[in-house]
Amino acid sequence: MNQHHRSGCPVNLTLEVVGDKWSLIVLRDMMFGNRRHFRELLTHSEEGIASNILADRLKRLVGDGLITRADDPSHKQKAIYSLTEMAIELLPVLAHIAAWGRKWLPVSEELSIRAELLEKGGPVMWNRFMEELRADHLGEPLSEAATRRQPVREELQAAYLEVVARNAAS
């Protein structure tokens, strides 16, 4: 992690790690889109991140301890990126940012439905999702209750697809 900081203020320190234009978008895509490879992050981003910017952000996020990079066993030339506990614990922050955006900014229905569900689901849903992210990215076992319910990511994706289909039909 970068050892030179402007101050010891927690807001400043947090912004030094995730306050640029792209870092939270990369983490969002890893969390909600389950994008774990460079190419997936590059080609599936709504915002159209440039490849050199993505490479820089991934390197910085690894250096700051928010994600890890490992060789992908399925392909010698690919790397797989995983969230760390530090990044997973940003989920409630992202939920609050999204709720604020829904309230104050001109969001689209399609791209804000997940935020709406996370806002309504609150800490209970956030904790469920963080448990699932820990299983996917850290290899932690799911609780018995988690194995019996629909994964949060699937629930959010189903709601998104429902809105897209409804809007396409009208």
Backbone as ProteinMPNN parsed JSONL, in Angstrom:
{"seq_chain_A": "MNQHHRSGCPVNLTLEVVGDKWSLIVLRDMMFGNRRHFRELLTHSEEGIASNILADRLKRLVGDGLITRADDPSHKQKAIYSLTEMAIELLPVLAHIAAWGRKWLPVSEELSIRAELLEKGGPVMWNRFMEELRADHLGEPLSEAATRRQPVREELQAAYLEVVARNAAS", "coords_chain_A": {"N_chain_A": [[0.841, -1.174, 0.0], [0.457, 2.269, -0.685], [2.615, 4.411, 1.013], [2.912, 7.12, 1.359], [1.019, 9.745, 2.348], [-1.388, 12.394, 2.218], [-2.623, 13.213, 4.553], [-3.654, 11.986, 7.8], [-6.361, 11.701, 7.903], [-9.35, 9.806, 7.861], [-11.237, 10.019, 5.751], [-9.74, 11.267, 3.729], [-7.683, 9.323, 3.409], [-9.169, 7.103, 2.521], [-10.18, 8.129, 0.123], [-7.793, 8.436, -1.251], [-7.282, 5.834, -1.911], [-9.604, 4.799, -3.261], [-10.746, 6.938, -4.596], [-10.461, 7.84, -7.223], [-11.551, 8.208, -10.664], [-12.171, 5.622, -11.66], [-11.716, 3.351, -9.972], [-13.759, 2.46, -8.111], [-15.661, 1.715, -9.979], [-14.461, -0.458, -11.253], [-14.324, -2.217, -9.045], [-17.082, -2.407, -8.533], [-17.918, -3.726, -10.895], [-16.615, -6.146, -10.563], [-17.852, -7.109, -8.24], [-20.726, -7.025, -8.727], [-21.045, -7.826, -11.371], [-19.549, -10.073, -11.548], [-17.105, -10.087, -12.858], [-13.96, -11.117, -13.596], [-11.694, -11.248, -15.095], [-9.321, -9.451, -17.105], [-10.18, -8.865, -19.783], [-12.984, -9.203, -19.599], [-13.634, -7.162, -17.789], [-12.863, -4.99, -19.305], [-14.413, -5.077, -21.723], [-17.086, -5.25, -20.939], [-17.894, -3.069, -19.519], [-20.132, -0.522, -18.796], [-19.348, 2.085, -18.868], [-17.148, 2.311, -20.515], [-14.236, 1.978, -20.137], [-10.836, 2.7, -20.855], [-8.21, 0.558, -22.092], [-5.574, 0.992, -21.126], [-6.052, 2.534, -18.861], [-7.609, 0.774, -17.346], [-5.711, -1.275, -16.906], [-3.883, 0.154, -15.332], [-5.509, 0.804, -13.093], [-6.156, -1.763, -12.104], [-3.602, -2.627, -11.36], [-3.035, -0.724, -9.36], [-5.127, -1.255, -7.531], [-4.453, -3.84, -6.769], [-1.954, -3.288, -5.615], [-2.783, -1.673, -3.492], [-4.105, -3.481, -1.954], [-6.781, -4.209, -2.336], [-7.627, -5.984, -4.257], [-6.589, -9.197, -5.513], [-4.24, -10.774, -7.697], [-3.943, -13.563, -9.724], [-2.517, -16.313, -11.555], [-4.543, -17.654, -14.092], [-5.775, -20.839, -13.956], [-7.036, -22.028, -16.113], [-6.086, -20.924, -18.433], [-3.048, -20.053, -19.783], [-2.181, -17.441, -20.407], [-3.823, -15.711, -19.104], [-4.988, -13.777, -16.331], [-6.567, -14.013, -13.168], [-8.629, -12.033, -11.239], [-9.344, -11.286, -7.867], [-11.493, -10.228, -5.265], [-10.487, -8.799, -2.157], [-10.926, -9.1, 1.418], [-10.919, -6.489, 2.308], [-11.931, -5.067, 0.077], [-14.432, -6.316, -0.244], [-15.753, -5.444, 2.019], [-16.423, -2.914, 1.253], [-18.882, -3.018, 0.085], [-21.332, -2.142, 1.506], [-20.789, 0.613, 1.444], [-20.809, 1.158, -1.313], [-23.505, 0.552, -1.738], [-24.729, 2.618, -0.285], [-23.747, 4.866, -1.705], [-24.947, 4.389, -4.172], [-27.659, 4.556, -3.438], [-27.792, 7.246, -2.73], [-27.224, 8.363, -5.229], [-29.479, 7.471, -6.672], [-31.416, 9.007, -5.431], [-30.701, 11.688, -5.954], [-29.72, 12.085, -8.569], [-30.007, 11.861, -12.217], [-30.73, 8.928, -12.836], [-30.924, 5.847, -14.74], [-33.671, 3.587, -15.095], [-33.046, 0.895, -15.634], [-30.333, 0.655, -14.89], [-30.415, 1.302, -12.267], [-31.974, -0.403, -10.796], [-30.799, -2.504, -9.359], [-29.523, -1.082, -7.331], [-31.753, -0.017, -6.051], [-32.959, -2.354, -5.023], [-30.898, -3.22, -3.301], [-30.883, -1.084, -1.524], [-33.456, -1.312, -0.386], [-33.206, -3.896, 0.656], [-31.245, -3.579, 2.539], [-28.932, -3.842, 5.37], [-29.227, -6.619, 5.908], [-29.445, -7.869, 3.393], [-27.046, -6.935, 2.294], [-25.152, -8.184, 3.944], [-25.672, -10.868, 3.326], [-24.892, -10.842, 0.629], [-22.183, -10.136, 0.882], [-21.25, -12.42, 2.206], [-21.556, -14.281, 0.143], [-19.785, -13.193, -1.741], [-17.391, -13.544, -0.339], [-17.25, -16.314, -0.41], [-16.994, -16.754, -3.198], [-14.654, -15.26, -3.869], [-12.745, -15.509, -1.832], [-12.798, -18.098, -1.096], [-14.175, -18.985, 1.113], [-16.4, -21.056, 3.008], [-19.922, -21.283, 2.316], [-22.673, -20.512, 4.466], [-25.092, -22.847, 5.754], [-27.683, -21.87, 5.424], [-27.281, -20.025, 3.362], [-26.779, -21.683, 1.199], [-29.253, -22.615, 0.574], [-30.784, -20.595, -0.497], [-31.604, -18.237, -3.134], [-28.839, -16.828, -4.782], [-27.684, -13.505, -4.066], [-26.569, -11.934, -6.139], [-27.717, -13.177, -8.39], [-30.425, -12.635, -7.899], [-30.425, -9.831, -8.103], [-29.6, -9.553, -10.773], [-31.718, -10.823, -12.111], [-33.801, -9.037, -11.581], [-32.845, -6.801, -12.957], [-32.847, -7.795, -15.627], [-35.568, -8.196, -15.943], [-36.574, -5.548, -15.876], [-35.285, -4.551, -18.179], [-36.476, -6.159, -20.162], [-39.188, -5.437, -19.866], [-39.074, -2.695, -20.51], [-38.221, -2.885, -23.147], [-40.416, -4.032, -24.338], [-42.286, -2.048, -24.234]], "CA_chain_A": [[0.0, 0.0, 0.0], [1.181, 3.534, -0.748], [2.92, 4.879, 2.359], [2.932, 8.581, 1.394], [-0.357, 10.23, 2.393], [-1.529, 13.831, 2.483], [-2.96, 13.37, 5.972], [-4.169, 10.777, 8.433], [-7.827, 11.761, 7.927], [-9.889, 8.6, 7.245], [-11.865, 10.332, 4.463], [-8.633, 11.462, 2.789], [-7.008, 8.046, 3.133], [-10.076, 6.292, 1.706], [-10.213, 8.699, -1.223], [-6.523, 8.144, -1.906], [-7.334, 4.451, -2.4], [-10.72, 4.525, -4.185], [-11.381, 8.186, -4.984], [-10.282, 8.228, -8.624], [-12.741, 8.03, -11.504], [-12.436, 4.268, -12.133], [-11.51, 2.238, -9.035], [-15.023, 1.91, -7.621], [-16.342, 1.082, -11.112], [-13.837, -1.782, -11.397], [-14.8, -3.039, -7.921], [-18.513, -2.659, -8.784], [-18.054, -4.749, -11.929], [-16.192, -7.425, -9.99], [-18.866, -7.544, -7.275], [-22.073, -7.219, -9.254], [-21.005, -8.486, -12.67], [-18.68, -11.244, -11.431], [-16.062, -9.977, -13.878], [-12.717, -11.445, -12.889], [-10.597, -11.206, -16.058], [-9.092, -8.151, -17.73], [-11.023, -8.692, -20.972], [-14.371, -9.014, -19.146], [-13.73, -5.826, -17.208], [-12.682, -4.018, -20.378], [-15.454, -5.083, -22.758], [-18.452, -5.241, -20.409], [-18.118, -1.876, -18.713], [-21.062, 0.462, -19.363], [-18.698, 3.387, -18.947], [-16.157, 2.289, -21.569], [-12.883, 2.247, -19.65], [-9.745, 2.427, -21.807], [-7.395, -0.571, -21.64], [-4.435, 1.444, -20.32], [-6.595, 2.979, -17.573], [-7.972, -0.441, -16.614], [-4.467, -1.92, -16.461], [-3.368, 0.968, -14.234], [-6.372, 0.655, -11.917], [-5.972, -3.106, -11.555], [-2.304, -2.628, -10.696], [-3.175, 0.071, -8.133], [-5.999, -1.967, -6.595], [-3.634, -4.933, -6.229], [-0.959, -2.665, -4.743], [-3.436, -1.15, -2.292], [-4.648, -4.598, -1.185], [-8.214, -4.412, -2.52], [-7.812, -7.18, -5.071], [-5.411, -10.016, -5.748], [-4.074, -11.24, -9.075], [-3.343, -14.891, -9.78], [-2.592, -16.94, -12.865], [-5.77, -18.41, -14.308], [-5.388, -22.209, -14.305], [-7.666, -22.471, -17.36], [-5.452, -20.285, -19.591], [-1.713, -19.602, -19.359], [-1.949, -16.017, -20.617], [-4.843, -14.936, -18.399], [-4.937, -13.64, -14.876], [-7.881, -13.902, -12.54], [-8.611, -11.066, -10.15], [-10.268, -11.605, -6.782], [-11.664, -9.215, -4.228], [-10.02, -9.127, -0.813], [-11.883, -8.71, 2.454], [-10.937, -5.024, 2.307], [-12.847, -4.632, -0.985], [-15.773, -6.84, 0.032], [-16.376, -4.594, 3.033], [-16.898, -1.68, 0.616], [-20.226, -3.213, -0.452], [-22.303, -1.191, 2.065], [-20.453, 1.96, 0.963], [-21.359, 1.234, -2.667], [-24.968, 0.589, -1.618], [-25.097, 3.977, 0.126], [-23.47, 5.766, -2.833], [-25.989, 4.142, -5.173], [-28.917, 5.101, -2.908], [-27.683, 8.693, -2.866], [-27.351, 8.637, -6.658], [-30.882, 7.284, -7.047], [-32.217, 10.108, -4.875], [-30.323, 13.024, -6.394], [-29.188, 12.168, -9.926], [-30.91, 11.317, -13.242], [-30.353, 7.542, -13.121], [-31.842, 5.075, -15.584], [-34.341, 2.517, -14.356], [-32.322, -0.364, -15.814], [-29.067, 0.615, -14.166], [-30.587, 1.616, -10.843], [-32.83, -1.392, -10.122], [-29.991, -3.226, -8.373], [-29.34, -0.16, -6.208], [-33.031, 0.049, -5.336], [-33.118, -3.592, -4.252], [-29.924, -3.2, -2.206], [-31.353, -0.106, -0.54], [-34.596, -1.918, 0.316], [-32.74, -5.072, 1.383], [-30.459, -3.078, 3.656], [-27.816, -4.617, 5.904], [-29.447, -8.066, 5.819], [-29.068, -8.266, 2.032], [-25.618, -6.649, 2.117], [-24.399, -9.244, 4.622], [-25.82, -12.074, 2.506], [-24.068, -10.684, -0.571], [-20.778, -10.197, 1.282], [-20.939, -13.83, 2.452], [-21.413, -14.919, -1.168], [-18.53, -12.701, -2.322], [-16.295, -14.224, 0.368], [-17.173, -17.682, -0.945], [-16.499, -16.696, -4.57], [-13.338, -14.643, -4.027], [-11.798, -15.906, -0.788], [-12.907, -19.532, -0.886], [-14.809, -19.323, 2.39], [-17.62, -21.839, 2.801], [-21.21, -20.639, 2.562], [-23.474, -21.075, 5.547], [-26.149, -23.75, 5.276], [-28.8, -21.019, 4.982], [-26.922, -19.418, 2.076], [-26.846, -22.688, 0.139], [-30.657, -22.905, 0.296], [-31.49, -19.444, -1.064], [-31.089, -17.7, -4.386], [-27.749, -15.876, -4.554], [-28.06, -12.099, -4.21], [-26.211, -11.476, -7.484], [-28.747, -13.695, -9.308], [-31.64, -11.874, -7.607], [-30.237, -8.498, -8.676], [-29.555, -9.7, -12.228], [-33.073, -11.138, -12.571], [-34.565, -7.789, -11.542], [-32.338, -5.988, -14.058], [-33.348, -8.353, -16.883], [-37.026, -7.941, -15.964], [-36.756, -4.147, -16.271], [-34.866, -4.424, -19.568], [-37.522, -6.782, -20.99], [-40.404, -4.608, -19.768], [-38.853, -1.465, -21.262], [-38.118, -3.24, -24.56], [-41.763, -4.361, -24.791], [-43.144, -0.849, -24.287]], "C_chain_A": [[0.891, 1.243, 0.0], [1.385, 4.086, 0.656], [2.965, 6.402, 2.474], [1.485, 9.086, 1.301], [-0.371, 11.715, 2.72], [-1.838, 14.097, 3.949], [-3.438, 12.035, 6.507], [-5.683, 10.759, 8.541], [-8.403, 10.518, 7.24], [-10.582, 8.858, 5.908], [-10.778, 10.511, 3.411], [-7.989, 10.132, 2.419], [-7.871, 7.15, 2.247], [-10.101, 6.809, 0.274], [-8.898, 8.493, -1.965], [-6.524, 6.735, -2.506], [-8.409, 4.267, -3.474], [-11.369, 5.785, -4.748], [-11.154, 8.626, -6.416], [-11.54, 7.868, -9.41], [-13.112, 6.567, -11.755], [-12.389, 3.169, -11.08], [-12.807, 1.627, -8.525], [-15.822, 1.242, -8.739], [-15.774, -0.321, -11.333], [-14.324, -2.706, -10.285], [-16.279, -3.377, -8.085], [-18.68, -3.789, -9.787], [-17.604, -6.12, -11.436], [-17.255, -7.965, -9.047], [-20.173, -7.946, -7.956], [-22.1, -7.964, -10.579], [-20.188, -9.758, -12.681], [-17.625, -11.273, -12.536], [-14.719, -10.113, -13.187], [-11.492, -11.425, -13.798], [-10.524, -9.814, -16.696], [-10.071, -7.903, -18.874], [-12.49, -8.481, -20.59], [-14.578, -7.61, -18.59], [-13.659, -4.75, -18.292], [-13.906, -3.947, -21.29], [-16.873, -4.977, -22.219], [-18.762, -4.029, -19.544], [-19.049, -0.914, -19.445], [-20.36, 1.778, -19.661], [-17.571, 3.452, -19.97], [-14.751, 2.665, -21.128], [-11.845, 1.875, -20.711], [-8.832, 1.345, -21.229], [-6.213, -0.123, -20.783], [-4.892, 1.924, -18.94], [-6.965, 1.762, -16.725], [-6.727, -1.135, -16.078], [-3.874, -1.171, -15.271], [-4.194, 0.781, -12.968], [-6.224, -0.724, -11.282], [-4.652, -3.187, -10.794], [-2.381, -1.869, -9.367], [-4.029, -0.652, -7.094], [-5.281, -3.167, -5.981], [-2.64, -4.353, -5.234], [-1.534, -2.143, -3.438], [-4.133, -2.236, -1.473], [-6.142, -4.82, -1.322], [-8.543, -5.625, -3.378], [-6.488, -7.941, -5.129], [-5.417, -10.441, -7.211], [-3.382, -12.586, -9.019], [-3.421, -15.401, -11.208], [-3.874, -17.741, -12.952], [-5.39, -19.826, -14.726], [-5.984, -22.697, -15.625], [-6.987, -21.901, -18.606], [-4.145, -19.645, -19.156], [-1.502, -18.1, -19.469], [-2.966, -15.13, -19.905], [-4.538, -14.869, -16.912], [-6.37, -13.568, -14.382], [-7.725, -12.981, -11.334], [-9.675, -11.441, -9.139], [-10.322, -10.435, -5.812], [-11.039, -9.707, -2.936], [-11.109, -8.733, 0.173], [-12.027, -7.193, 2.5], [-11.934, -4.493, 1.271], [-14.272, -5.091, -0.716], [-16.493, -5.952, 1.044], [-16.745, -3.211, 2.508], [-18.323, -1.815, 0.085], [-21.252, -2.269, 0.179], [-22.048, 0.253, 1.626], [-21.017, 2.15, -0.446], [-22.885, 1.3, -2.641], [-25.437, 1.99, -1.215], [-24.859, 4.995, -0.989], [-24.571, 5.621, -3.884], [-27.337, 4.704, -4.713], [-28.925, 6.628, -3.04], [-27.861, 9.095, -4.335], [-28.779, 8.495, -7.153], [-31.727, 8.464, -6.593], [-31.945, 11.43, -5.597], [-29.93, 13.172, -7.856], [-30.122, 11.499, -10.933], [-30.515, 9.904, -13.687], [-31.352, 6.903, -14.081], [-32.459, 3.967, -14.732], [-33.559, 1.217, -14.435], [-31.084, -0.441, -14.923], [-29.2, 0.974, -12.698], [-31.437, 0.591, -10.101], [-32.047, -2.176, -9.064], [-29.788, -2.367, -7.126], [-30.61, -0.063, -5.38], [-33.232, -1.191, -4.462], [-32.139, -3.651, -3.086], [-30.333, -2.224, -1.113], [-32.496, -0.693, 0.288], [-34.165, -3.113, 1.164], [-31.88, -4.736, 2.583], [-29.358, -4.021, 4.115], [-27.994, -6.137, 5.828], [-29.011, -8.564, 4.441], [-27.58, -8.038, 1.804], [-24.776, -7.758, 2.744], [-24.492, -10.562, 3.866], [-24.893, -12.006, 1.302], [-22.583, -10.754, -0.217], [-20.364, -11.628, 1.599], [-20.712, -14.564, 1.133], [-20.125, -14.473, -1.862], [-17.328, -13.361, -1.649], [-16.134, -15.659, -0.136], [-16.544, -17.666, -2.336], [-15.035, -16.258, -4.66], [-12.295, -15.112, -3.015], [-11.843, -17.399, -0.489], [-13.517, -19.931, 0.443], [-16.091, -20.114, 2.135], [-18.871, -21.004, 3.08], [-21.898, -21.294, 3.75], [-24.536, -21.986, 4.939], [-27.329, -22.952, 4.745], [-28.519, -20.428, 3.604], [-27.025, -20.414, 0.932], [-28.286, -22.988, -0.274], [-31.393, -21.749, -0.377], [-30.847, -19.017, -2.383], [-29.957, -16.715, -4.072], [-28.198, -14.437, -4.84], [-27.743, -11.609, -5.615], [-27.244, -11.935, -8.504], [-30.059, -12.931, -9.121], [-31.562, -10.478, -8.245], [-30.247, -8.55, -10.2], [-30.939, -9.996, -12.786], [-33.94, -9.88, -12.594], [-34.145, -6.874, -12.685], [-32.91, -6.485, -15.39], [-34.859, -8.15, -17.042], [-37.317, -6.5, -16.409], [-36.392, -3.948, -17.731], [-35.956, -4.988, -20.495], [-38.793, -5.942, -20.996], [-40.245, -3.334, -20.596], [-38.739, -1.725, -22.761], [-39.504, -3.505, -25.152], [-42.639, -3.117, -24.917], [-42.666, 0.181, -25.284]], "O_chain_A": [[1.954, 1.252, 0.62], [0.422, 4.214, 1.413], [3.049, 6.926, 3.585], [0.813, 8.876, 0.291], [0.514, 12.226, 3.407], [-1.374, 15.084, 4.52], [-3.606, 11.074, 5.756], [-6.239, 9.886, 9.207], [-7.982, 10.198, 6.128], [-10.526, 8.011, 5.017], [-10.885, 9.963, 2.314], [-7.774, 9.851, 1.24], [-7.362, 6.509, 1.328], [-10.049, 6.028, -0.676], [-8.896, 8.386, -3.191], [-5.842, 6.48, -3.498], [-8.145, 3.639, -4.499], [-12.452, 5.701, -5.328], [-11.617, 9.701, -6.797], [-12.479, 7.288, -8.863], [-14.276, 6.288, -12.042], [-12.994, 2.119, -11.295], [-12.946, 0.404, -8.506], [-16.579, 0.305, -8.482], [-16.526, -1.265, -11.573], [-14.696, -3.849, -10.548], [-16.691, -4.503, -7.808], [-19.478, -4.702, -9.575], [-18.154, -7.14, -11.849], [-17.532, -9.165, -9.055], [-20.66, -9.063, -7.783], [-23.07, -8.659, -10.88], [-20.13, -10.453, -13.695], [-17.295, -12.329, -13.075], [-14.379, -9.325, -12.304], [-10.367, -11.571, -13.32], [-11.525, -9.107, -16.808], [-10.717, -6.856, -18.928], [-13.17, -7.659, -21.204], [-15.576, -6.955, -18.887], [-14.327, -3.72, -18.196], [-14.383, -2.853, -21.593], [-17.785, -4.643, -22.975], [-19.81, -3.986, -18.899], [-18.782, -0.536, -20.585], [-20.731, 2.495, -20.59], [-17.081, 4.541, -20.269], [-14.146, 3.577, -21.691], [-11.973, 0.85, -21.381], [-8.697, 1.231, -20.011], [-5.88, -0.794, -19.806], [-4.179, 1.733, -17.955], [-6.673, 1.72, -15.53], [-6.695, -1.541, -14.916], [-3.416, -1.79, -14.311], [-3.635, 0.617, -11.884], [-6.173, -0.841, -10.058], [-4.597, -3.755, -9.703], [-1.845, -2.331, -8.36], [-3.693, -0.66, -5.909], [-5.479, -3.476, -4.805], [-2.498, -4.871, -4.126], [-0.867, -2.163, -2.403], [-4.692, -1.949, -0.415], [-6.73, -5.541, -0.516], [-9.611, -6.221, -3.24], [-5.423, -7.399, -4.835], [-6.458, -10.464, -7.868], [-2.359, -12.74, -8.351], [-4.28, -14.978, -11.981], [-4.253, -18.426, -12.002], [-4.74, -20.001, -15.757], [-5.497, -23.671, -16.198], [-7.276, -22.342, -19.719], [-4.129, -18.795, -18.265], [-0.724, -17.533, -18.702], [-2.96, -13.914, -20.094], [-3.926, -15.764, -16.329], [-7.267, -13.117, -15.094], [-6.812, -13.136, -10.524], [-10.774, -11.861, -9.503], [-9.326, -9.75, -5.576], [-11.061, -10.905, -2.651], [-12.098, -8.103, -0.202], [-13.124, -6.673, 2.706], [-12.694, -3.569, 1.56], [-15.218, -4.336, -0.935], [-17.699, -5.734, 0.937], [-17.323, -2.411, 3.243], [-18.917, -0.818, -0.326], [-21.999, -1.632, -0.564], [-22.99, 1.026, 1.455], [-21.629, 3.177, -0.74], [-23.489, 2.022, -3.434], [-26.43, 2.489, -1.746], [-25.68, 5.889, -1.195], [-25.064, 6.615, -4.418], [-28.076, 5.268, -5.519], [-29.935, 7.224, -3.413], [-28.569, 10.055, -4.639], [-29.244, 9.3, -7.96], [-32.652, 8.874, -7.294], [-32.871, 12.208, -5.824], [-29.818, 14.298, -8.341], [-30.941, 10.662, -10.553], [-30.021, 9.718, -14.799], [-32.484, 7.366, -14.213], [-31.85, 3.479, -13.78], [-33.418, 0.511, -13.437], [-30.821, -1.462, -14.288], [-28.214, 0.955, -11.961], [-31.607, 0.705, -8.887], [-32.578, -2.478, -7.995], [-29.871, -2.863, -6.002], [-30.555, -0.03, -4.151], [-33.629, -1.083, -3.302], [-32.506, -4.086, -1.994], [-30.154, -2.496, 0.075], [-32.503, -0.584, 1.514], [-34.689, -3.324, 2.258], [-31.792, -5.515, 3.533], [-28.906, -4.885, 3.363], [-27.01, -6.865, 5.697], [-28.296, -9.56, 4.333], [-26.919, -8.869, 1.182], [-23.803, -8.217, 2.147], [-23.508, -11.296, 3.772], [-24.197, -12.97, 0.984], [-21.806, -11.37, -0.947], [-19.238, -12.02, 1.295], [-19.79, -15.371, 1.016], [-19.45, -15.282, -2.498], [-16.352, -13.698, -2.319], [-15.015, -16.155, -0.27], [-15.658, -18.471, -2.625], [-14.265, -16.821, -5.438], [-11.099, -15.112, -3.307], [-11.027, -17.909, 0.279], [-13.397, -21.082, 0.863], [-16.789, -19.864, 1.153], [-18.878, -20.14, 3.957], [-21.722, -22.486, 4.005], [-24.836, -21.898, 3.748], [-27.915, -23.317, 3.725], [-29.421, -20.341, 2.77], [-27.33, -20.025, -0.196], [-28.521, -23.549, -1.345], [-32.539, -21.923, -0.791], [-29.715, -19.384, -2.698], [-30.102, -15.864, -3.194], [-28.995, -14.194, -5.746], [-28.57, -10.933, -6.227], [-27.614, -11.169, -9.393], [-30.732, -12.618, -10.104], [-32.526, -10.011, -8.85], [-30.838, -7.685, -10.846], [-31.299, -9.468, -13.838], [-34.725, -9.682, -13.521], [-34.991, -6.24, -13.314], [-33.401, -5.688, -16.19], [-35.355, -7.956, -18.152], [-38.208, -6.27, -17.227], [-37.105, -3.253, -18.456], [-36.311, -4.362, -21.494], [-39.406, -5.761, -22.048], [-41.169, -2.934, -21.304], [-39.122, -0.874, -23.564], [-39.74, -3.233, -26.33], [-43.636, -3.137, -25.639], [-43.289, 1.232, -25.432]]}, "name": "protein", "num_of_chains": 1, "seq": "MNQHHRSGCPVNLTLEVVGDKWSLIVLRDMMFGNRRHFRELLTHSEEGIASNILADRLKRLVGDGLITRADDPSHKQKAIYSLTEMAIELLPVLAHIAAWGRKWLPVSEELSIRAELLEKGGPVMWNRFMEELRADHLGEPLSEAATRRQPVREELQAAYLEVVARNAAS"}
